[in-house]
CSV table of C-alpha atoms and ligand atoms in Angstrom, one decimal:
chain,number,residue,atom,x,y,z
A,1,MET,CA,37.8,162.3,126.6
A,2,LEU,CA,35.2,164.6,124.3
A,3,ALA,CA,32.1,161.7,123.7
A,4,THR,CA,32.1,163.0,120.8
A,5,GLU,CA,34.6,164.6,118.1
A,6,LYS,CA,33.6,165.1,114.6
A,7,VAL,CA,37.0,164.5,112.6
A,8,GLN,CA,37.7,165.2,109.0
A,9,PRO,CA,39.0,162.4,106.5
A,10,THR,CA,41.9,161.4,105.3
A,11,ARG,CA,43.0,160.2,102.0
A,12,LYS,CA,46.1,157.7,102.8
A,13,LEU,CA,45.0,154.2,100.8
A,14,PRO,CA,43.5,155.4,97.8
A,15,TRP,CA,41.0,152.3,95.4
A,16,ARG,CA,44.0,151.5,93.2
A,17,THR,CA,42.9,149.5,90.5
A,18,ALA,CA,44.1,145.5,90.6
A,19,THR,CA,43.9,143.5,86.8
A,20,VAL,CA,44.5,139.7,87.3
A,21,ARG,CA,47.2,138.4,85.7
A,22,GLU,CA,47.2,134.5,86.3
A,23,ILE,CA,44.5,132.4,88.1
A,24,ILE,CA,45.9,129.8,90.0
A,25,GLU,CA,43.7,125.8,91.3
A,26,GLU,CA,44.5,125.3,94.7
A,27,THR,CA,41.6,123.4,95.8
A,28,PRO,CA,38.6,122.5,94.1
A,29,ARG,CA,37.2,125.2,96.6
A,30,VAL,CA,39.7,127.9,96.3
A,31,ARG,CA,41.8,129.9,93.4
A,32,SER,CA,44.9,132.3,94.1
A,33,LEU,CA,44.7,135.1,91.9
A,34,SER,CA,48.4,137.2,90.8
A,35,LEU,CA,47.6,140.7,90.7
A,36,ASP,CA,48.9,143.3,89.1
A,37,ILE,CA,49.0,147.1,90.4
A,38,PRO,CA,49.7,150.2,89.6
A,39,ASP,CA,52.1,151.8,91.9
A,40,TRP,CA,51.8,149.4,94.8
A,41,PRO,CA,53.7,150.5,98.0
A,42,GLY,CA,54.8,147.3,99.3
A,43,HIS,CA,53.7,144.9,101.6
A,44,ARG,CA,54.3,143.5,105.2
A,45,PRO,CA,53.3,139.6,105.7
A,46,GLY,CA,50.3,139.3,107.5
A,47,GLN,CA,48.7,142.3,106.2
A,48,HIS,CA,45.6,142.6,103.9
A,49,VAL,CA,43.5,144.3,101.2
A,50,ASP,CA,40.2,145.2,101.2
A,51,ILE,CA,38.6,144.2,97.7
A,52,ARG,CA,35.3,146.0,96.3
A,53,LEU,CA,33.3,145.6,93.7
A,54,THR,CA,31.1,147.8,91.6
A,55,SER,CA,27.8,145.8,90.1
A,56,ASP,CA,26.2,148.0,87.2
A,57,ASP,CA,23.9,148.7,88.4
A,58,GLY,CA,26.2,150.8,91.0
A,59,TYR,CA,26.5,148.6,94.0
A,60,GLN,CA,29.6,148.4,96.2
A,61,ALA,CA,30.1,144.7,98.6
A,62,GLN,CA,33.5,144.9,100.3
A,63,ARG,CA,35.4,142.4,101.6
A,64,SER,CA,39.3,142.0,103.3
A,65,TYR,CA,41.1,139.9,101.3
A,66,SER,CA,45.3,139.1,103.4
A,67,ILE,CA,48.5,138.6,101.5
A,68,ALA,CA,50.1,135.1,100.0
A,69,SER,CA,52.9,136.1,98.8
A,70,ALA,CA,56.3,137.7,100.3
A,71,PRO,CA,56.8,141.0,100.3
A,72,GLU,CA,60.3,139.4,98.3
A,73,ALA,CA,57.5,138.5,95.5
A,74,ALA,CA,57.2,140.3,92.3
A,75,GLU,CA,53.7,140.1,92.4
A,76,LEU,CA,50.3,140.5,95.0
A,77,LEU,CA,48.4,137.1,95.7
A,78,VAL,CA,45.6,136.9,97.0
A,79,THR,CA,43.3,133.1,97.6
A,80,VAL,CA,40.2,133.7,97.9
A,81,GLU,CA,37.5,130.6,99.1
A,82,ARG,CA,34.4,129.9,97.6
A,83,ILE,CA,31.1,130.7,99.9
A,84,GLU,CA,28.3,129.2,98.3
A,85,GLU,CA,25.5,132.5,98.2
A,86,GLY,CA,28.4,134.4,99.4
A,87,GLU,CA,28.2,138.2,97.2
A,88,VAL,CA,31.8,138.5,97.1
A,89,SER,CA,34.0,135.1,97.1
A,90,PRO,CA,32.0,133.1,94.2
A,91,TYR,CA,32.8,136.3,91.6
A,92,LEU,CA,36.9,135.9,93.5
A,93,SER,CA,36.8,132.4,93.5
A,94,SER,CA,35.0,130.6,90.8
A,95,GLU,CA,33.6,133.3,87.6
A,96,VAL,CA,37.1,136.0,87.8
A,97,ILE,CA,38.7,135.7,84.0
A,98,VAL,CA,42.2,137.4,83.3
A,99,GLY,CA,42.0,140.7,82.6
A,100,ASP,CA,39.1,141.4,84.8
A,101,LYS,CA,39.7,144.5,87.3
A,102,PHE,CA,38.2,145.2,91.0
A,103,GLU,CA,39.0,148.6,93.0
A,104,LEU,CA,41.7,147.3,96.1
A,105,ARG,CA,43.8,149.4,98.6
A,106,GLY,CA,45.7,148.5,100.8
A,107,PRO,CA,48.6,147.4,102.4
A,108,ILE,CA,46.3,147.2,105.6
A,109,GLY,CA,47.5,146.8,109.1
A,110,GLY,CA,50.2,146.9,111.0
A,111,HIS,CA,49.3,144.1,114.4
A,112,PHE,CA,48.5,141.0,112.5
A,113,VAL,CA,52.7,141.6,110.9
A,114,TRP,CA,55.6,139.9,111.8
A,115,SER,CA,59.2,140.1,109.5
A,116,ALA,CA,62.3,137.6,108.9
A,117,PHE,CA,64.3,139.9,111.7
A,118,MET,CA,62.3,137.9,114.5
A,119,THR,CA,64.1,135.7,116.0
A,120,GLU,CA,62.7,133.7,118.0
A,121,PRO,CA,59.8,130.6,117.5
A,122,LEU,CA,57.4,131.4,114.7
A,123,PHE,CA,54.7,129.1,115.5
A,124,LEU,CA,51.1,129.4,113.4
A,125,VAL,CA,48.2,128.2,113.5
A,126,ALA,CA,45.6,127.9,110.8
A,127,GLY,CA,42.3,126.7,109.8
A,128,GLY,CA,41.5,127.0,106.3
A,129,SER,CA,42.2,129.3,104.4
A,130,GLY,CA,43.4,131.4,107.0
A,131,VAL,CA,47.0,129.7,105.9
A,132,ALA,CA,46.4,132.9,103.2
A,133,PRO,CA,48.5,135.2,105.8
A,134,LEU,CA,50.4,132.7,107.4
A,135,MET,CA,51.6,131.3,104.1
A,136,ALA,CA,53.2,135.6,103.1
A,137,MET,CA,54.8,135.0,106.8
A,138,LEU,CA,56.9,131.4,105.4
A,139,ARG,CA,57.1,132.9,102.0
A,140,HIS,CA,58.8,135.7,103.6
A,141,ARG,CA,61.0,133.2,105.7
A,142,ALA,CA,62.0,131.5,103.4
A,143,ALA,CA,62.4,134.7,101.0
A,144,ALA,CA,65.1,136.1,104.0
A,145,GLY,CA,67.1,133.2,105.0
A,146,ASN,CA,65.3,132.8,108.2
A,147,LYS,CA,66.4,129.5,109.7
A,148,ASN,CA,64.8,129.8,113.1
A,149,PRO,CA,62.1,127.5,114.5
A,150,ALA,CA,59.1,127.1,112.7
A,151,LEU,CA,56.0,125.2,113.2
A,152,LEU,CA,52.5,125.3,111.1
A,153,VAL,CA,49.7,124.2,113.0
A,154,TYR,CA,46.8,123.4,109.5
A,155,SER,CA,43.7,122.6,109.6
A,156,SER,CA,41.6,121.5,106.6
A,157,ARG,CA,38.8,119.4,106.2
A,158,SER,CA,40.5,116.8,103.6
A,159,PHE,CA,43.0,116.0,101.9
A,160,ASP,CA,42.1,117.5,98.6
A,161,ASP,CA,41.1,120.6,100.3
A,162,ILE,CA,44.5,121.8,101.8
A,163,ILE,CA,45.7,125.1,100.6
A,164,TYR,CA,49.8,125.1,98.6
A,165,ARG,CA,49.5,122.0,99.4
A,166,LYS,CA,52.7,120.2,97.3
A,167,GLU,CA,54.7,124.9,98.2
A,168,LEU,CA,54.4,123.8,102.3
A,169,ALA,CA,55.5,120.3,101.6
A,170,ALA,CA,58.3,122.0,99.8
A,171,LEU,CA,59.2,124.5,102.2
A,172,ALA,CA,59.4,121.7,105.3
A,173,ALA,CA,61.7,120.1,103.1
A,174,ARG,CA,64.2,122.6,103.4
A,175,SER,CA,65.5,121.7,106.3
A,176,ASP,CA,65.8,125.4,107.5
A,177,GLY,CA,64.1,124.8,110.9
A,178,LEU,CA,60.1,125.0,109.7
A,179,LYS,CA,57.5,121.9,110.1
A,180,VAL,CA,54.1,122.1,108.8
A,181,VAL,CA,51.9,119.5,110.7
A,182,HIS,CA,48.3,119.0,109.4
A,183,THR,CA,45.2,117.5,110.4
A,184,LEU,CA,42.4,116.3,108.4
A,185,THR,CA,39.2,116.9,110.4
A,186,ARG,CA,36.6,115.1,108.1
A,187,GLN,CA,38.0,113.0,106.0
A,188,GLN,CA,41.1,111.0,105.5
A,189,PRO,CA,43.6,109.3,102.7
A,190,ALA,CA,43.5,105.8,102.7
A,191,GLY,CA,46.8,105.1,105.3
A,192,TRP,CA,47.4,108.5,106.7
A,193,THR,CA,48.9,108.7,109.1
A,194,GLY,CA,48.8,112.3,110.1
A,195,GLU,CA,46.4,114.3,113.4
A,196,LYS,CA,42.8,114.1,111.9
A,197,LYS,CA,41.1,116.3,114.6
A,198,ARG,CA,40.2,119.6,115.9
A,199,ILE,CA,43.6,121.6,116.7
A,200,ASP,CA,42.3,121.3,120.5
A,201,PRO,CA,45.3,122.3,123.7
A,202,GLU,CA,46.1,118.5,123.3
A,203,MET,CA,47.0,118.7,120.1
A,204,LEU,CA,49.0,121.5,120.2
A,205,SER,CA,50.8,121.4,123.5
A,206,ARG,CA,52.0,118.1,122.1
A,207,VAL,CA,53.3,119.1,118.4
A,208,GLY,CA,53.8,122.9,119.1
A,209,PHE,CA,56.7,125.8,121.1
A,210,SER,CA,57.0,124.9,124.6
A,211,PRO,CA,55.3,128.5,126.4
A,212,LYS,CA,59.1,128.9,127.7
A,213,GLU,CA,60.3,128.9,124.1
A,214,GLN,CA,58.3,132.4,124.0
A,215,PRO,CA,57.0,131.7,120.3
A,216,ARG,CA,55.7,134.2,118.1
A,217,ILE,CA,51.7,133.3,118.2
A,218,PHE,CA,49.7,133.8,114.8
A,219,ILE,CA,46.6,131.6,114.4
A,220,CYS,CA,44.2,132.9,111.4
A,221,GLY,CA,40.9,131.5,110.1
A,222,PRO,CA,37.4,131.0,111.1
A,223,THR,CA,36.4,132.8,113.7
A,224,GLN,CA,35.1,129.9,116.0
A,225,LEU,CA,38.7,128.0,115.4
A,226,VAL,CA,40.4,131.1,116.4
A,227,GLU,CA,39.1,131.3,118.9
A,228,SER,CA,39.7,128.2,120.9
A,229,ALA,CA,43.4,127.8,119.5
A,230,ALA,CA,43.7,131.6,121.3
A,231,ARG,CA,41.6,129.9,124.4
A,232,ALA,CA,43.9,127.1,124.6
A,233,LEU,CA,47.1,128.6,123.7
A,234,ILE,CA,46.4,131.1,126.7
A,235,GLU,CA,45.7,127.1,129.1
A,236,LEU,CA,48.8,126.3,128.0
A,237,GLY,CA,51.0,128.8,129.4
A,238,HIS,CA,51.4,131.2,126.5
A,239,ASP,CA,51.5,134.9,127.3
A,240,ALA,CA,48.1,136.3,125.5
A,241,GLY,CA,50.7,139.2,124.7
A,242,LEU,CA,52.7,137.1,122.4
A,243,ILE,CA,49.1,135.9,120.1
A,244,LYS,CA,48.0,137.9,117.6
A,245,THR,CA,45.1,136.4,115.9
A,246,GLU,CA,43.3,137.4,112.6
A,247,ARG,CA,39.7,136.4,112.0
A,248,PHE,CA,38.0,135.7,109.4
A,249,GLY,CA,34.5,135.5,110.5
A,250,PRO,CA,32.4,132.2,110.3
A,251,THR,CA,34.0,131.2,107.2
A,252,GLY,CA,34.5,127.5,107.3
A,253,ALA,CA,37.2,124.7,107.5
B,1,MET,CA,26.3,130.6,122.7
B,2,SER,CA,26.0,133.8,122.8
B,3,GLU,CA,23.3,135.8,121.2
B,4,LYS,CA,25.9,138.8,119.9
B,5,PRO,CA,27.2,138.2,116.0
B,6,LEU,CA,31.2,136.7,116.2
B,7,PRO,CA,33.4,139.8,116.5
B,8,LEU,CA,36.5,139.9,114.7
B,9,ASP,CA,40.0,141.2,115.5
B,10,GLY,CA,40.1,145.4,115.2
B,11,ASN,CA,42.7,144.3,112.8
B,12,SER,CA,40.1,143.8,110.0
B,13,ALA,CA,38.8,147.2,110.5
B,14,ALA,CA,42.3,148.7,109.5
B,15,GLY,CA,41.7,150.0,106.2
B,16,LEU,CA,38.2,152.1,107.6
B,17,LEU,CA,40.3,153.5,110.5
B,18,SER,CA,43.2,154.1,107.5
B,19,GLU,CA,40.3,156.8,106.3
B,20,LEU,CA,40.8,158.4,109.2
B,21,PHE,CA,44.8,158.4,111.1
B,22,ALA,CA,47.6,159.7,109.3
B,23,VAL,CA,49.5,156.9,111.7
B,24,GLU,CA,48.9,152.9,111.6
B,25,ILE,CA,46.6,152.7,114.1
B,26,THR,CA,45.7,149.2,115.0
B,27,GLY,CA,49.0,148.8,116.6
B,28,ALA,CA,48.5,151.6,118.4
B,29,SER,CA,47.9,150.7,122.0
B,30,ILE,CA,44.7,152.0,123.5
B,31,THR,CA,43.9,151.4,127.7
B,32,CYS,CA,40.8,150.6,128.8
B,33,ASP,CA,38.8,153.0,131.0
B,34,GLY,CA,36.3,149.2,132.0
B,35,CYS,CA,39.5,147.9,133.0
B,36,HIS,CA,42.9,150.0,132.7
B,37,HIS,CA,44.0,146.8,130.6
B,38,ALA,CA,45.8,148.2,127.4
B,39,ALA,CA,46.2,146.0,124.3
B,40,PRO,CA,47.2,147.2,120.2
B,41,ILE,CA,43.2,148.3,118.7
B,42,GLY,CA,44.4,145.7,116.0
B,43,ALA,CA,43.8,142.6,119.0
B,44,ALA,CA,40.7,144.4,119.8
B,45,ARG,CA,37.2,142.7,119.1
B,46,LEU,CA,35.6,144.2,116.6
B,47,TYR,CA,32.1,143.9,116.3
B,48,GLY,CA,29.3,146.0,113.7
B,49,GLY,CA,29.1,145.7,109.5
B,50,ARG,CA,31.8,147.6,106.9
B,51,MET,CA,30.1,151.0,107.6
B,52,GLY,CA,30.4,151.9,111.1
B,53,ALA,CA,32.9,149.6,114.2
B,54,VAL,CA,32.5,148.9,117.5
B,55,PHE,CA,35.9,147.7,119.5
B,56,ARG,CA,35.1,145.8,122.7
B,57,CYS,CA,37.8,145.3,125.2
B,58,ALA,CA,39.1,142.0,124.6
B,59,HIS,CA,40.1,141.5,128.5
B,60,CYS,CA,36.5,143.0,129.7
B,61,GLU,CA,34.4,143.1,126.8
B,62,ASN,CA,34.1,146.9,127.7
B,63,VAL,CA,33.0,148.9,124.7
B,64,VAL,CA,36.5,151.3,124.4
B,65,VAL,CA,36.0,153.1,120.5
B,66,ARG,CA,32.9,153.8,118.3
B,67,LEU,CA,33.3,153.8,114.7
B,68,VAL,CA,30.4,155.9,112.3
B,69,ARG,CA,30.7,156.1,108.6
B,70,THR,CA,27.7,158.3,107.0
B,71,PRO,CA,27.8,160.3,104.2
B,72,GLU,CA,29.1,163.3,105.6
B,73,GLY,CA,31.3,162.1,107.7
B,74,TYR,CA,32.7,159.9,110.8
B,75,TRP,CA,32.1,159.8,114.1
B,76,LEU,CA,34.7,158.5,116.2
B,77,GLU,CA,33.2,158.3,120.0
B,78,MET,CA,36.1,156.7,122.5
B,79,LYS,CA,34.6,157.3,126.0
B,80,GLY,CA,35.2,154.5,126.7
B,81,ALA,CA,38.9,154.8,126.2
B,82,ARG,CA,41.0,156.1,128.7
B,83,SER,CA,44.5,157.3,126.2
B,84,LEU,CA,46.0,156.2,123.2
B,85,PHE,CA,49.2,155.5,122.9
B,86,VAL,CA,51.4,155.7,119.4
B,87,GLN,CA,54.5,154.9,119.1
B,88,ALA,CA,56.7,157.1,117.1
B,89,ARG,CA,58.1,156.2,113.6
B,90,GLY,CA,61.2,154.6,113.1
B,91,ASP,CA,60.8,150.8,114.6
C,301,FAD,C1,41.0,141.0,107.3
C,301,FAD,C2,40.5,139.6,107.3
C,301,FAD,C3,41.4,138.4,106.1
C,301,FAD,C4,40.9,137.9,105.3
C,301,FAD,N1,41.5,137.0,103.9
C,301,FAD,C5,41.0,136.4,103.9
C,301,FAD,C6,41.3,135.5,102.8
C,301,FAD,O1,42.7,135.4,103.1
C,301,FAD,N2,40.7,134.8,102.1
C,301,FAD,C7,39.4,134.2,102.1
C,301,FAD,O2,39.5,132.5,101.6
C,301,FAD,N3,39.0,134.8,103.1
C,301,FAD,C8,39.6,136.3,103.7
C,301,FAD,N4,38.4,136.8,104.2
C,301,FAD,C9,37.1,136.6,104.9
C,301,FAD,C10,37.0,137.2,103.6
C,301,FAD,O3,36.5,139.0,103.9
C,301,FAD,C11,34.6,137.3,103.2
C,301,FAD,O4,34.7,137.1,104.8
C,301,FAD,C12,34.4,135.6,102.3
C,301,FAD,O5,35.3,135.7,100.9
C,301,FAD,C13,32.5,136.0,102.3
C,301,FAD,O6,32.9,136.9,101.9
C,301,FAD,P1,30.7,136.7,100.6
C,301,FAD,O7,31.1,138.2,100.4
C,301,FAD,O8,32.0,135.7,99.6
C,301,FAD,O9,30.1,136.2,102.1
C,301,FAD,P2,29.2,136.9,102.2
C,301,FAD,O10,28.2,137.7,101.6
C,301,FAD,O11,29.6,137.7,103.4
C,301,FAD,O12,28.8,135.9,103.5
C,301,FAD,C14,27.3,135.1,102.6
C,301,FAD,C15,26.6,134.4,104.3
C,301,FAD,O13,27.4,133.6,104.4
C,301,FAD,C16,28.0,132.8,105.1
C,301,FAD,N5,28.9,132.3,106.1
C,301,FAD,C17,30.4,132.8,105.5
C,301,FAD,N6,30.4,131.5,105.7
C,301,FAD,C18,30.2,130.6,105.3
C,301,FAD,C19,30.0,128.9,106.1
C,301,FAD,N7,31.2,128.6,105.6
C,301,FAD,N8,29.8,128.4,106.3
C,301,FAD,C20,27.6,129.0,106.4
C,301,FAD,N9,27.2,129.9,106.2
C,301,FAD,C21,28.9,131.1,105.8
C,301,FAD,C22,27.9,134.7,106.3
C,301,FAD,O14,27.2,134.7,107.6
C,301,FAD,C23,26.9,135.5,105.7
C,301,FAD,O15,25.2,135.3,106.0
C,301,FAD,C24,39.0,137.3,105.2
C,301,FAD,C25,38.2,137.9,106.1
C,301,FAD,C26,39.0,138.8,106.9
C,301,FAD,C27,38.5,140.2,108.5
C,302,ZN,ZN1,38.9,146.6,129.4
């Protein structure tokens, strides 16, 4: 191939104006925003959007946020965790009010996606707000009536930091093949009998699907959690080609 | 562990790539010229800021794609890639 090719841009993915319809308090540090986006083309579970904020003096900051809602849902949801000192997340997770508008483009990404047509076991591993795109998959799975085995292993700092806690419990109570395993790494409520260490090979082999079942694996969250979980699953014998990852950056859980 | 900043996944540059490619390119398979490993662009290691991106092979860390956005246009360098396979539409 040519060492360097100069190429012309296409304009396939326009910036649209999103309007905040509703704000849902998920945890003390996390909010979901229900967005109204004219001519939204629909999305696949696992995809994200780019959000661009412009200040009065014209300065722009752009970040990616996963779509947390199912394609079947009427509204588009993003779930944003507050990173202190961050440029974009403090606005989206704390300061934003209903009726605010900002620019958004999407849906984006064709690799980290799952569809309820897939019949292999679904093995999801999340840390903190990394649960957002996996929630889109689980909401889609429920809406589509997919009953194949599915497992979410989800690491949070504390009980109160569990995002979508009630909805996850409700999804797991449908007896449609979904199991949710929480691990609380910093603080556990009195009487907690669940997991309390960081996700590691021992936990994944004990609670997870075996490599023989060839689950489709999606791991999402802070970069370090994603890398250690992916490494652990490969160590346990899972095919690297079946593992898809979405690193959110240093953002910690 | 290393001085290198933490990478993201190639998938997270899908928005930037969509400014250039008419098809969703993160699902396309790229073959590394260093180790001949083929993997989706979305599975590559992504380094760099929001103005540009360096994609490294997840297998051997060879740079497979470099994309820089300047006010005048986009520079795409792929000398570390052997080939790019884009599946026909209709999957
Ligand atoms: C594909 C993709 C999807 C994403 N989806 C989501 C999502 O659904 N929800 C979500 O909340 N985020 C998501 N993120 C992360 C998001 O894009 C931003 O990176 C995040 O919101 C922080 O942006 P910020 O502007 O607030 O912080 P920045 O201004 O970018 O960062 C501020 C500083 O804080 C540092 N920093 C970041 N996290 C921490 C931390 N925990 N402790 C200490 N320092 C830290 C940064 O390195 C930087 O120096 C996603 C990222 C990607 C790549
Ligand atoms: Zn390689």
